[in-house]
mmCIF file of C-alpha atoms in Angstrom:
data_model
loop_
_atom_site.group_PDB
_atom_site.id
_atom_site.type_symbol
_atom_site.label_atom_id
_atom_site.label_comp_id
_atom_site.label_asym_id
_atom_site.label_seq_id
_atom_site.Cartn_x
_atom_site.Cartn_y
_atom_site.Cartn_z
ATOM 1 C CA UNK A 11 29.707 -50.244 -1.178
ATOM 2 C CA UNK A 12 31.327 -46.824 -1.396
ATOM 3 C CA UNK A 13 31.170 -43.459 -3.151
ATOM 4 C CA UNK A 14 33.297 -41.669 -5.767
ATOM 5 C CA UNK A 15 36.078 -41.106 -3.231
ATOM 6 C CA UNK A 16 36.210 -44.848 -2.556
ATOM 7 C CA UNK A 17 36.251 -45.429 -6.318
ATOM 8 C CA UNK A 18 39.466 -43.385 -6.485
ATOM 9 C CA UNK A 19 40.955 -45.577 -3.722
ATOM 10 C CA UNK A 20 39.868 -48.778 -5.462
ATOM 11 C CA UNK A 21 40.702 -47.934 -9.068
ATOM 12 C CA UNK A 22 42.867 -44.829 -8.939
ATOM 13 C CA UNK A 23 45.931 -46.828 -9.979
ATOM 14 C CA UNK A 24 44.283 -48.099 -13.181
ATOM 15 C CA UNK A 25 45.173 -45.840 -16.102
ATOM 16 C CA UNK A 26 42.556 -44.729 -18.633
ATOM 17 C CA UNK A 27 44.205 -46.746 -21.408
ATOM 18 C CA UNK A 28 43.727 -49.901 -19.337
ATOM 19 C CA UNK A 29 40.137 -49.208 -18.274
ATOM 20 C CA UNK A 30 38.318 -46.719 -20.481
ATOM 21 C CA UNK A 31 36.577 -43.546 -19.349
ATOM 22 C CA UNK A 32 33.264 -44.417 -17.674
ATOM 23 C CA UNK A 33 30.234 -42.630 -16.133
ATOM 24 C CA UNK A 34 31.816 -42.566 -12.653
ATOM 25 C CA UNK A 35 34.837 -40.785 -14.119
ATOM 26 C CA UNK A 36 32.352 -38.386 -15.718
ATOM 27 C CA UNK A 37 30.729 -37.573 -12.365
ATOM 28 C CA UNK A 38 34.152 -37.050 -10.792
ATOM 29 C CA UNK A 39 35.311 -34.673 -13.525
ATOM 30 C CA UNK A 40 31.966 -32.862 -13.354
ATOM 31 C CA UNK A 41 33.001 -31.812 -9.840
ATOM 32 C CA UNK A 42 36.014 -29.991 -11.312
ATOM 33 C CA UNK A 43 33.655 -27.620 -13.097
ATOM 34 C CA UNK A 44 32.673 -26.207 -9.676
ATOM 35 C CA UNK A 45 36.292 -25.237 -8.896
ATOM 36 C CA UNK A 46 37.357 -21.596 -9.300
ATOM 37 C CA UNK A 47 40.362 -21.987 -11.606
ATOM 38 C CA UNK A 48 40.997 -18.256 -12.076
ATOM 39 C CA UNK A 49 44.756 -17.728 -12.150
ATOM 40 C CA UNK A 50 45.355 -21.486 -12.271
ATOM 41 C CA UNK A 51 43.945 -22.751 -15.584
ATOM 42 C CA UNK A 52 44.118 -20.465 -18.592
ATOM 43 C CA UNK A 53 41.039 -19.173 -20.292
ATOM 44 C CA UNK A 54 41.030 -20.143 -23.940
ATOM 45 C CA UNK A 55 43.295 -22.622 -25.673
ATOM 46 C CA UNK A 56 46.676 -21.743 -24.208
ATOM 47 C CA UNK A 57 49.109 -24.101 -22.491
ATOM 48 C CA UNK A 58 47.244 -26.874 -20.611
ATOM 49 C CA UNK A 59 47.940 -27.423 -16.907
ATOM 50 C CA UNK A 60 48.495 -30.866 -15.441
ATOM 51 C CA UNK A 61 45.729 -31.720 -12.970
ATOM 52 C CA UNK A 62 48.157 -32.490 -10.125
ATOM 53 C CA UNK A 63 49.903 -29.139 -10.591
ATOM 54 C CA UNK A 64 46.583 -27.255 -10.682
ATOM 55 C CA UNK A 65 45.571 -28.989 -7.437
ATOM 56 C CA UNK A 66 48.715 -27.797 -5.643
ATOM 57 C CA UNK A 67 48.040 -24.207 -6.680
ATOM 58 C CA UNK A 68 44.380 -24.402 -5.751
ATOM 59 C CA UNK A 69 45.163 -26.058 -2.404
ATOM 60 C CA UNK A 70 47.272 -23.051 -1.370
ATOM 61 C CA UNK A 71 44.430 -20.691 -2.240
ATOM 62 C CA UNK A 72 41.786 -22.824 -0.532
ATOM 63 C CA UNK A 73 43.822 -23.051 2.676
ATOM 64 C CA UNK A 74 43.600 -19.265 3.035
ATOM 65 C CA UNK A 75 39.802 -19.225 2.796
ATOM 66 C CA UNK A 76 37.497 -19.148 5.802
ATOM 67 C CA UNK A 77 36.077 -22.644 5.357
ATOM 68 C CA UNK A 78 33.184 -22.075 7.769
ATOM 69 C CA UNK A 79 31.733 -19.536 5.308
ATOM 70 C CA UNK A 80 31.984 -21.893 2.332
ATOM 71 C CA UNK A 81 29.097 -23.893 0.918
ATOM 72 C CA UNK A 82 29.019 -27.659 1.163
ATOM 73 C CA UNK A 83 29.358 -27.737 -2.625
ATOM 74 C CA UNK A 84 32.671 -25.816 -2.497
ATOM 75 C CA UNK A 85 34.061 -28.101 0.197
ATOM 76 C CA UNK A 86 32.983 -31.266 -1.642
ATOM 77 C CA UNK A 87 34.470 -30.173 -4.968
ATOM 78 C CA UNK A 88 37.733 -29.312 -3.192
ATOM 79 C CA UNK A 89 37.772 -32.735 -1.499
ATOM 80 C CA UNK A 90 37.280 -34.569 -4.799
ATOM 81 C CA UNK A 91 39.888 -32.409 -6.569
ATOM 82 C CA UNK A 92 42.582 -33.064 -3.937
ATOM 83 C CA UNK A 93 41.779 -36.784 -3.937
ATOM 84 C CA UNK A 94 42.113 -37.355 -7.680
ATOM 85 C CA UNK A 95 45.278 -35.205 -7.849
ATOM 86 C CA UNK A 96 47.121 -38.050 -6.106
ATOM 87 C CA UNK A 97 45.647 -40.877 -8.195
ATOM 88 C CA UNK A 98 47.535 -42.259 -11.195
ATOM 89 C CA UNK A 99 44.290 -42.457 -13.181
ATOM 90 C CA UNK A 100 43.706 -38.690 -12.983
ATOM 91 C CA UNK A 101 46.809 -36.773 -11.885
ATOM 92 C CA UNK A 102 48.390 -36.456 -15.358
ATOM 93 C CA UNK A 103 45.215 -35.364 -17.134
ATOM 94 C CA UNK A 104 45.504 -31.796 -18.390
ATOM 95 C CA UNK A 105 43.112 -28.872 -17.937
ATOM 96 C CA UNK A 106 42.556 -25.942 -20.278
ATOM 97 C CA UNK A 107 39.961 -23.535 -21.624
ATOM 98 C CA UNK A 108 38.578 -22.517 -18.234
ATOM 99 C CA UNK A 109 35.517 -20.280 -18.448
ATOM 100 C CA UNK A 110 33.532 -18.515 -15.771
ATOM 101 C CA UNK A 111 30.839 -15.896 -16.008
ATOM 102 C CA UNK A 112 28.717 -14.398 -13.252
ATOM 103 C CA UNK A 113 26.274 -11.574 -13.815
ATOM 104 C CA UNK A 114 24.200 -10.697 -10.765
ATOM 105 C CA UNK A 115 22.023 -8.165 -12.585
ATOM 106 C CA UNK A 116 21.043 -10.568 -15.378
ATOM 107 C CA UNK A 117 20.983 -13.627 -13.066
ATOM 108 C CA UNK A 118 23.519 -15.512 -15.144
ATOM 109 C CA UNK A 119 25.976 -18.056 -13.728
ATOM 110 C CA UNK A 120 28.169 -20.208 -15.954
ATOM 111 C CA UNK A 121 31.370 -22.209 -15.679
ATOM 112 C CA UNK A 122 33.196 -24.872 -17.680
ATOM 113 C CA UNK A 123 36.555 -26.534 -18.120
ATOM 114 C CA UNK A 124 37.983 -28.935 -20.710
ATOM 115 C CA UNK A 125 40.039 -31.958 -19.656
ATOM 116 C CA UNK A 126 42.299 -33.866 -22.031
ATOM 117 C CA UNK A 127 42.370 -37.597 -21.334
ATOM 118 C CA UNK A 128 44.812 -38.644 -24.076
ATOM 119 C CA UNK A 129 45.941 -37.497 -27.516
ATOM 120 C CA UNK A 130 42.478 -37.744 -29.033
ATOM 121 C CA UNK A 131 40.003 -37.846 -26.108
ATOM 122 C CA UNK A 132 38.556 -34.837 -24.319
ATOM 123 C CA UNK A 133 35.955 -34.174 -21.639
ATOM 124 C CA UNK A 134 33.962 -30.956 -21.450
ATOM 125 C CA UNK A 135 32.591 -30.432 -17.931
ATOM 126 C CA UNK A 136 29.902 -27.828 -17.318
ATOM 127 C CA UNK A 137 29.321 -26.271 -13.916
ATOM 128 C CA UNK A 138 26.020 -26.807 -12.167
ATOM 129 C CA UNK A 139 24.208 -24.294 -10.008
ATOM 130 C CA UNK A 140 26.534 -22.749 -7.465
ATOM 131 C CA UNK A 141 25.696 -21.076 -4.155
ATOM 132 C CA UNK A 142 24.586 -17.744 -5.620
ATOM 133 C CA UNK A 143 20.985 -16.530 -5.631
ATOM 134 C CA UNK A 144 21.582 -15.398 -9.230
ATOM 135 C CA UNK A 145 22.459 -18.962 -10.199
ATOM 136 C CA UNK A 146 19.314 -20.324 -8.577
ATOM 137 C CA UNK A 147 17.166 -17.683 -10.270
ATOM 138 C CA UNK A 148 18.602 -18.699 -13.628
ATOM 139 C CA UNK A 149 17.580 -22.290 -12.870
ATOM 140 C CA UNK A 150 13.999 -21.226 -12.289
ATOM 141 C CA UNK A 151 14.043 -19.199 -15.507
ATOM 142 C CA UNK A 152 14.267 -22.547 -17.303
ATOM 143 C CA UNK A 153 10.614 -23.028 -16.327
ATOM 144 C CA UNK A 154 9.503 -20.285 -18.697
ATOM 145 C CA UNK A 155 12.246 -19.582 -21.251
ATOM 146 C CA UNK A 156 14.915 -21.180 -23.431
ATOM 147 C CA UNK A 157 17.693 -20.325 -23.854
ATOM 148 C CA UNK A 158 18.806 -18.733 -20.599
ATOM 149 C CA UNK A 159 22.180 -17.003 -20.385
ATOM 150 C CA UNK A 160 24.120 -20.078 -19.233
ATOM 151 C CA UNK A 161 22.738 -22.146 -22.131
ATOM 152 C CA UNK A 162 23.885 -19.501 -24.632
ATOM 153 C CA UNK A 163 27.358 -19.478 -23.041
ATOM 154 C CA UNK A 164 27.490 -23.299 -23.047
ATOM 155 C CA UNK A 165 26.646 -23.428 -26.752
ATOM 156 C CA UNK A 166 29.387 -20.891 -27.565
ATOM 157 C CA UNK A 167 31.875 -22.732 -25.380
ATOM 158 C CA UNK A 168 31.277 -26.172 -26.892
ATOM 159 C CA UNK A 169 31.314 -24.821 -30.447
ATOM 160 C CA UNK A 170 34.796 -23.389 -29.859
ATOM 161 C CA UNK A 171 36.006 -26.691 -28.391
ATOM 162 C CA UNK A 172 34.637 -28.661 -31.355
ATOM 163 C CA UNK A 173 36.419 -26.347 -33.775
ATOM 164 C CA UNK A 174 39.762 -26.435 -31.972
ATOM 165 C CA UNK A 175 40.217 -30.090 -31.020
ATOM 166 C CA UNK A 176 40.373 -33.255 -33.082
ATOM 167 C CA UNK A 177 39.159 -36.424 -31.461
ATOM 168 C CA UNK A 178 36.397 -37.833 -29.301
ATOM 169 C CA UNK A 179 34.541 -35.536 -26.903
ATOM 170 C CA UNK A 180 32.558 -36.532 -23.821
ATOM 171 C CA UNK A 181 30.180 -33.880 -22.446
ATOM 172 C CA UNK A 182 29.191 -33.984 -18.796
ATOM 173 C CA UNK A 183 27.700 -31.927 -15.996
ATOM 174 C CA UNK A 184 26.032 -32.217 -12.616
ATOM 175 C CA UNK A 185 22.786 -30.377 -11.750
ATOM 176 C CA UNK A 186 22.297 -27.441 -14.150
ATOM 177 C CA UNK A 187 25.585 -28.543 -15.738
ATOM 178 C CA UNK A 188 23.762 -31.644 -16.991
ATOM 179 C CA UNK A 189 21.147 -29.469 -18.657
ATOM 180 C CA UNK A 190 23.918 -27.385 -20.259
ATOM 181 C CA UNK A 191 25.648 -30.548 -21.481
ATOM 182 C CA UNK A 192 22.492 -31.650 -23.301
ATOM 183 C CA UNK A 193 21.517 -28.204 -24.598
ATOM 184 C CA UNK A 194 24.961 -27.293 -25.957
ATOM 185 C CA UNK A 195 25.307 -30.681 -27.680
ATOM 186 C CA UNK A 196 21.946 -30.453 -29.409
ATOM 187 C CA UNK A 197 22.860 -27.024 -30.805
ATOM 188 C CA UNK A 198 26.044 -28.208 -32.529
ATOM 189 C CA UNK A 199 26.347 -28.743 -36.268
ATOM 190 C CA UNK A 200 25.907 -32.258 -37.605
ATOM 191 C CA UNK A 201 29.650 -32.431 -38.245
ATOM 192 C CA UNK A 202 30.477 -31.441 -34.656
ATOM 193 C CA UNK A 203 27.905 -33.872 -33.248
ATOM 194 C CA UNK A 204 29.907 -36.704 -34.822
ATOM 195 C CA UNK A 205 32.758 -35.887 -32.400
ATOM 196 C CA UNK A 206 30.500 -36.256 -29.363
ATOM 197 C CA UNK A 207 30.671 -39.776 -27.936
ATOM 198 C CA UNK A 208 28.393 -39.449 -24.893
ATOM 199 C CA UNK A 209 26.454 -36.759 -23.049
ATOM 200 C CA UNK A 210 26.357 -37.531 -19.316
ATOM 201 C CA UNK A 211 23.655 -35.689 -17.387
ATOM 202 C CA UNK A 212 23.931 -36.120 -13.612
ATOM 203 C CA UNK A 213 20.579 -35.162 -12.050
ATOM 204 C CA UNK A 214 20.153 -32.107 -14.246
ATOM 205 C CA UNK A 215 16.789 -30.400 -14.818
ATOM 206 C CA UNK A 216 14.940 -31.128 -18.034
ATOM 207 C CA UNK A 217 13.468 -28.861 -20.681
ATOM 208 C CA UNK A 218 10.174 -27.326 -21.671
ATOM 209 C CA UNK A 219 8.061 -29.686 -23.771
ATOM 210 C CA UNK A 220 8.612 -27.825 -27.038
ATOM 211 C CA UNK A 221 12.400 -28.160 -26.696
ATOM 212 C CA UNK A 222 12.451 -31.956 -26.408
ATOM 213 C CA UNK A 223 10.207 -32.179 -29.460
ATOM 214 C CA UNK A 224 12.727 -30.309 -31.600
ATOM 215 C CA UNK A 225 14.773 -32.314 -34.148
ATOM 216 C CA UNK A 226 17.994 -30.937 -32.635
ATOM 217 C CA UNK A 227 17.184 -32.634 -29.328
ATOM 218 C CA UNK A 228 16.116 -35.852 -31.039
ATOM 219 C CA UNK A 229 19.393 -35.968 -32.966
ATOM 220 C CA UNK A 230 21.474 -36.333 -29.763
ATOM 221 C CA UNK A 231 18.974 -38.378 -27.751
ATOM 222 C CA UNK A 232 20.768 -41.725 -28.395
ATOM 223 C CA UNK A 233 23.938 -40.247 -26.846
ATOM 224 C CA UNK A 234 22.308 -38.906 -23.667
ATOM 225 C CA UNK A 235 22.836 -40.862 -20.443
ATOM 226 C CA UNK A 236 20.872 -39.553 -17.461
ATOM 227 C CA UNK A 237 21.879 -40.545 -13.922
ATOM 228 C CA UNK A 238 19.560 -39.644 -11.052
ATOM 229 C CA UNK A 239 19.238 -40.687 -7.389
ATOM 230 C CA UNK A 240 16.137 -42.570 -6.273
ATOM 231 C CA UNK A 241 14.734 -39.470 -4.555
ATOM 232 C CA UNK A 242 15.609 -37.035 -7.333
ATOM 233 C CA UNK A 243 14.092 -33.564 -7.134
ATOM 234 C CA UNK A 244 16.258 -31.404 -9.428
ATOM 235 C CA UNK A 245 16.288 -34.047 -12.166
ATOM 236 C CA UNK A 246 12.481 -34.280 -12.030
ATOM 237 C CA UNK A 247 12.016 -30.639 -13.012
ATOM 238 C CA UNK A 248 10.336 -30.399 -16.433
ATOM 239 C CA UNK A 249 10.716 -32.934 -19.237
ATOM 240 C CA UNK A 250 13.328 -35.518 -20.303
ATOM 241 C CA UNK A 251 13.348 -38.222 -22.929
ATOM 242 C CA UNK A 252 15.148 -41.534 -22.846
ATOM 243 C CA UNK A 253 15.914 -43.958 -20.041
ATOM 244 C CA UNK A 254 16.992 -42.955 -16.530
ATOM 245 C CA UNK A 255 19.796 -44.708 -14.698
ATOM 246 C CA UNK A 256 18.558 -44.631 -11.102
ATOM 247 C CA UNK A 257 21.489 -44.530 -8.685
ATOM 248 C CA UNK A 258 21.174 -45.401 -5.010
ATOM 249 C CA UNK A 259 21.964 -42.499 -2.683
ATOM 250 C CA UNK A 260 22.741 -42.893 1.013
ATOM 251 C CA UNK A 261 21.138 -39.524 1.820
ATOM 252 C CA UNK A 262 17.532 -38.413 2.238
ATOM 253 C CA UNK A 263 15.505 -35.755 0.460
ATOM 254 C CA UNK A 264 17.326 -32.945 -1.345
ATOM 255 C CA UNK A 265 20.689 -34.153 -0.023
ATOM 256 C CA UNK A 266 20.472 -37.034 -2.531
ATOM 257 C CA UNK A 267 21.459 -34.459 -5.150
ATOM 258 C CA UNK A 268 24.953 -34.350 -3.597
ATOM 259 C CA UNK A 269 27.315 -36.458 -5.718
ATOM 260 C CA UNK A 270 29.258 -37.840 -2.754
ATOM 261 C CA UNK A 271 26.098 -39.615 -1.572
ATOM 262 C CA UNK A 272 25.815 -41.745 -4.734
ATOM 263 C CA UNK A 273 26.846 -45.365 -4.156
ATOM 264 C CA UNK A 274 29.494 -47.008 -6.268
ATOM 265 C CA UNK A 275 30.834 -50.547 -6.497
ATOM 266 C CA UNK A 276 33.825 -51.319 -8.690
ATOM 267 C CA UNK A 277 33.513 -49.239 -11.840
ATOM 268 C CA UNK A 278 29.730 -48.843 -11.815
ATOM 269 C CA UNK A 279 26.986 -47.112 -9.879
ATOM 270 C CA UNK A 280 24.802 -49.089 -7.492
ATOM 271 C CA UNK A 281 21.389 -49.144 -9.142
ATOM 272 C CA UNK A 282 18.100 -48.612 -7.351
ATOM 273 C CA UNK A 283 14.878 -50.365 -8.334
ATOM 274 C CA UNK A 284 12.930 -47.164 -8.977
ATOM 275 C CA UNK A 285 12.204 -43.612 -7.935
ATOM 276 C CA UNK A 286 10.830 -42.856 -4.478
ATOM 277 C CA UNK A 287 7.128 -42.042 -4.346
ATOM 278 C CA UNK A 288 7.897 -38.475 -3.230
ATOM 279 C CA UNK A 289 10.136 -37.995 -6.283
ATOM 280 C CA UNK A 290 7.454 -39.278 -8.651
ATOM 281 C CA UNK A 291 4.805 -37.023 -7.115
ATOM 282 C CA UNK A 292 7.092 -33.982 -7.246
ATOM 283 C CA UNK A 293 7.915 -34.647 -10.900
ATOM 284 C CA UNK A 294 4.245 -34.984 -11.827
ATOM 285 C CA UNK A 295 3.317 -31.842 -9.869
ATOM 286 C CA UNK A 296 6.127 -29.850 -11.463
ATOM 287 C CA UNK A 297 4.988 -30.822 -14.959
ATOM 288 C CA UNK A 298 1.418 -29.935 -14.013
ATOM 289 C CA UNK A 299 2.500 -26.495 -12.803
ATOM 290 C CA UNK A 300 4.474 -25.849 -15.984
ATOM 291 C CA UNK A 301 1.643 -26.993 -18.258
ATOM 292 C CA UNK A 302 -1.253 -25.295 -16.437
ATOM 293 C CA UNK A 303 0.249 -22.017 -15.207
ATOM 294 C CA UNK A 304 0.778 -19.577 -18.097
ATOM 295 C CA UNK A 305 4.267 -18.561 -19.244
ATOM 296 C CA UNK A 306 3.576 -14.949 -18.272
ATOM 297 C CA UNK A 307 2.445 -15.913 -14.769
ATOM 298 C CA UNK A 308 5.466 -18.167 -14.273
ATOM 299 C CA UNK A 309 7.852 -15.428 -15.361
ATOM 300 C CA UNK A 310 6.263 -12.725 -13.221
ATOM 301 C CA UNK A 311 6.033 -14.967 -10.165
ATOM 302 C CA UNK A 312 9.688 -16.093 -10.343
ATOM 303 C CA UNK A 313 10.919 -12.540 -10.915
ATOM 304 C CA UNK A 314 9.024 -11.274 -7.877
ATOM 305 C CA UNK A 315 10.133 -14.146 -5.626
ATOM 306 C CA UNK A 316 13.815 -13.551 -6.403
ATOM 307 C CA UNK A 317 13.407 -9.798 -6.224
ATOM 308 C CA UNK A 318 12.254 -10.367 -2.634
ATOM 309 C CA UNK A 319 15.012 -12.901 -1.834
ATOM 310 C CA UNK A 320 17.716 -10.566 -3.177
ATOM 311 C CA UNK A 321 16.406 -7.579 -1.244
ATOM 312 C CA UNK A 322 18.441 -8.582 1.807
ATOM 313 C CA UNK A 323 22.160 -8.516 2.496
ATOM 314 C CA UNK A 324 22.959 -12.033 1.235
ATOM 315 C CA UNK A 325 23.887 -12.902 -2.360
ATOM 316 C CA UNK A 326 24.260 -16.624 -1.658
ATOM 317 C CA UNK A 327 22.126 -19.448 -0.298
ATOM 318 C CA UNK A 328 24.725 -20.058 2.427
ATOM 319 C CA UNK A 329 24.657 -16.392 3.423
ATOM 320 C CA UNK A 330 20.865 -16.352 3.381
ATOM 321 C CA UNK A 331 20.518 -19.407 5.628
ATOM 322 C CA UNK A 332 23.316 -18.376 8.007
ATOM 323 C CA UNK A 333 21.422 -15.158 8.728
ATOM 324 C CA UNK A 334 17.969 -16.702 8.544
ATOM 325 C CA UNK A 335 16.244 -14.368 11.015
ATOM 326 C CA UNK A 336 17.583 -11.214 9.357
ATOM 327 C CA UNK A 337 16.951 -12.630 5.889
ATOM 328 C CA UNK A 338 13.338 -13.517 6.687
ATOM 329 C CA UNK A 339 12.768 -10.035 8.092
ATOM 330 C CA UNK A 340 13.925 -8.635 4.744
ATOM 331 C CA UNK A 341 11.617 -11.048 2.890
ATOM 332 C CA UNK A 342 8.591 -10.073 4.997
ATOM 333 C CA UNK A 343 9.388 -6.375 4.656
ATOM 334 C CA UNK A 344 9.899 -6.652 0.877
ATOM 335 C CA UNK A 345 6.678 -8.631 0.404
ATOM 336 C CA UNK A 346 4.744 -6.077 2.465
ATOM 337 C CA UNK A 347 6.176 -3.341 0.260
ATOM 338 C CA UNK A 348 4.658 -4.810 -2.904
ATOM 339 C CA UNK A 349 1.564 -3.119 -4.238
ATOM 340 C CA UNK A 350 -1.778 -4.775 -3.516
ATOM 341 C CA UNK A 351 -2.257 -6.016 -7.089
ATOM 342 C CA UNK A 352 1.139 -7.757 -7.111
ATOM 343 C CA UNK A 353 0.590 -9.323 -3.683
ATOM 344 C CA UNK A 354 -2.788 -10.603 -4.845
ATOM 345 C CA UNK A 355 -1.171 -12.126 -7.957
ATOM 346 C CA UNK A 356 1.528 -13.849 -5.878
ATOM 347 C CA UNK A 357 -1.066 -15.311 -3.489
ATOM 348 C CA UNK A 358 -3.196 -16.449 -6.408
ATOM 349 C CA UNK A 359 -0.332 -18.343 -8.083
ATOM 350 C CA UNK A 360 0.744 -19.937 -4.787
ATOM 351 C CA UNK A 361 -2.830 -21.135 -4.218
ATOM 352 C CA UNK A 362 -2.935 -22.472 -7.765
ATOM 353 C CA UNK A 363 0.370 -24.328 -7.259
ATOM 354 C CA UNK A 364 -0.885 -25.858 -4.009
ATOM 355 C CA UNK A 365 -4.131 -26.906 -5.684
ATOM 356 C CA UNK A 366 -2.308 -28.525 -8.621
ATOM 357 C CA UNK A 367 0.082 -30.268 -6.222
ATOM 358 C CA UNK A 368 -2.831 -31.595 -4.181
ATOM 359 C CA UNK A 369 -4.515 -32.848 -7.348
ATOM 360 C CA UNK A 370 -1.304 -34.675 -8.300
ATOM 361 C CA UNK A 371 -1.149 -36.436 -4.930
ATOM 362 C CA UNK A 372 -4.821 -37.380 -5.220
ATOM 363 C CA UNK A 373 -4.355 -38.718 -8.761
ATOM 364 C CA UNK A 374 -1.338 -40.717 -7.608
ATOM 365 C CA UNK A 375 -3.418 -42.316 -4.845
ATOM 366 C CA UNK A 376 -6.148 -43.221 -7.332
ATOM 367 C CA UNK A 377 -3.590 -44.829 -9.657
ATOM 368 C CA UNK A 378 -2.159 -46.843 -6.752
ATOM 369 C CA UNK A 379 -5.646 -48.006 -5.707
ATOM 370 C CA UNK A 380 -6.479 -49.030 -9.262
ATOM 371 C CA UNK A 381 -3.212 -50.906 -9.568
ATOM 372 C CA UNK A 382 -3.767 -52.688 -6.230
ATOM 373 C CA UNK A 383 -7.317 -53.637 -7.251
ATOM 374 C CA UNK A 384 -6.091 -54.997 -10.575
ATOM 375 C CA UNK A 385 -3.449 -57.106 -8.813
ATOM 376 C CA UNK A 386 -5.887 -58.532 -6.218
ATOM 377 C CA UNK A 387 -8.533 -59.267 -8.857
ATOM 378 C CA UNK A 388 -6.089 -61.445 -10.779
ATOM 379 C CA UNK A 389 -4.889 -63.402 -7.728
#
C-alpha cells in the first residue's frame, strides 16, 4: 500500500495516452490548486507554462520562505508539485489561466488553475480552503447561504474555460474545491455541460437541501464522483446526492482530510468498508443543526464567532494556533466585550447545538440496539 507520492513512483513513467486520466491523477492535480502561481503561471489564456518549468520557478521561491511558519497544507502541496515535476506522466503537462482572489473584509478565498493534458483534454482544479481565517469563515457561510463569493468566482472561471477551449474537461477539487467543482459545473449551460466528462469531489462539503433539489444539480449528478476518507468530517457537512467512494486513510480524526494520508494501490484508491461511527454521527448532527437552527441564527452565530476569532493578531489558522495563549486571551476579551443580549444569543445557540448533537448520538444508539435485536431475533 502507498499514497499519491508512491503512485508517482509506481506509475510516473506511464504516459497519459497509455493509461488514461484517473481519479488519483485528479487528486494529485487538485493539490496544484493550492500553489501560489503568481508570477509563474499567467492569469487568463496567455502562453501556457510546462509543469516542470513552473516547478523550477516555484522551487526557488519556496526555498526562500521560512518553512517553519508555513501550514502543513502549503508544505504538502509543494511536496506533491516537486514530485510530479520529475515524472514523465506529469512533467510535460501545461498550466494556464491561474486565478487567485483573497478578500479579508468579505471573507472570500478562491483559487484555480487549468491544466492541459493533451490536445483536447483539460483539467480544471479548484483550490480548497487555505490557512486563512477568511477562507474558513467562507466555508461556514455555506451553512446558511448560496452562493458564497468563491462559488460565484468558480462559476465565472469555468464559464470562461468552457468558452475558450475545445475538448473534454475534467473538474476537480479537494475540500472546498470539491464543492466549487460541483457548484460551477451545475451552473453551466447545457452546451457547456456536454464538455464536462467527470466532476471529482475530494472530501468537499455538501450543499443546503434546496440546492441539491434544483434541476441544475440533478443535471450533473451522474458525472459527480465523491471520494471521502472513512472518518470524513468536512465531506459530511450538509447534503450530497449519489454514491460515496470511501477511501482508507492512514490517519485519525480530522487528519484524514489530508490527501497524503489516502491509501493507493496501483492506479486505484484502497477502499474502506464504510464510514466510521464518529463520522456518521457528526454528519447526522450537522444536518440536524442546519435543519433545526434558523437561517438567521446560523448567520448571526457564525458572524459573531469569526468576528471574535479575527479580533486578535493572527489572520491564519497556523498563526492562531502558534500563539494559542495570546489568541485565546483575545477571544475571551472579545467575547466579554459583547453586549449582554448577544452573549445570551451565543450561549443559547451553543446549548441548542449541544442538545441536538446529544439527541443524534442517542438516536444512533437506539438504531444500533434495534438493529442488534433484529439480528439476534432471526438467529
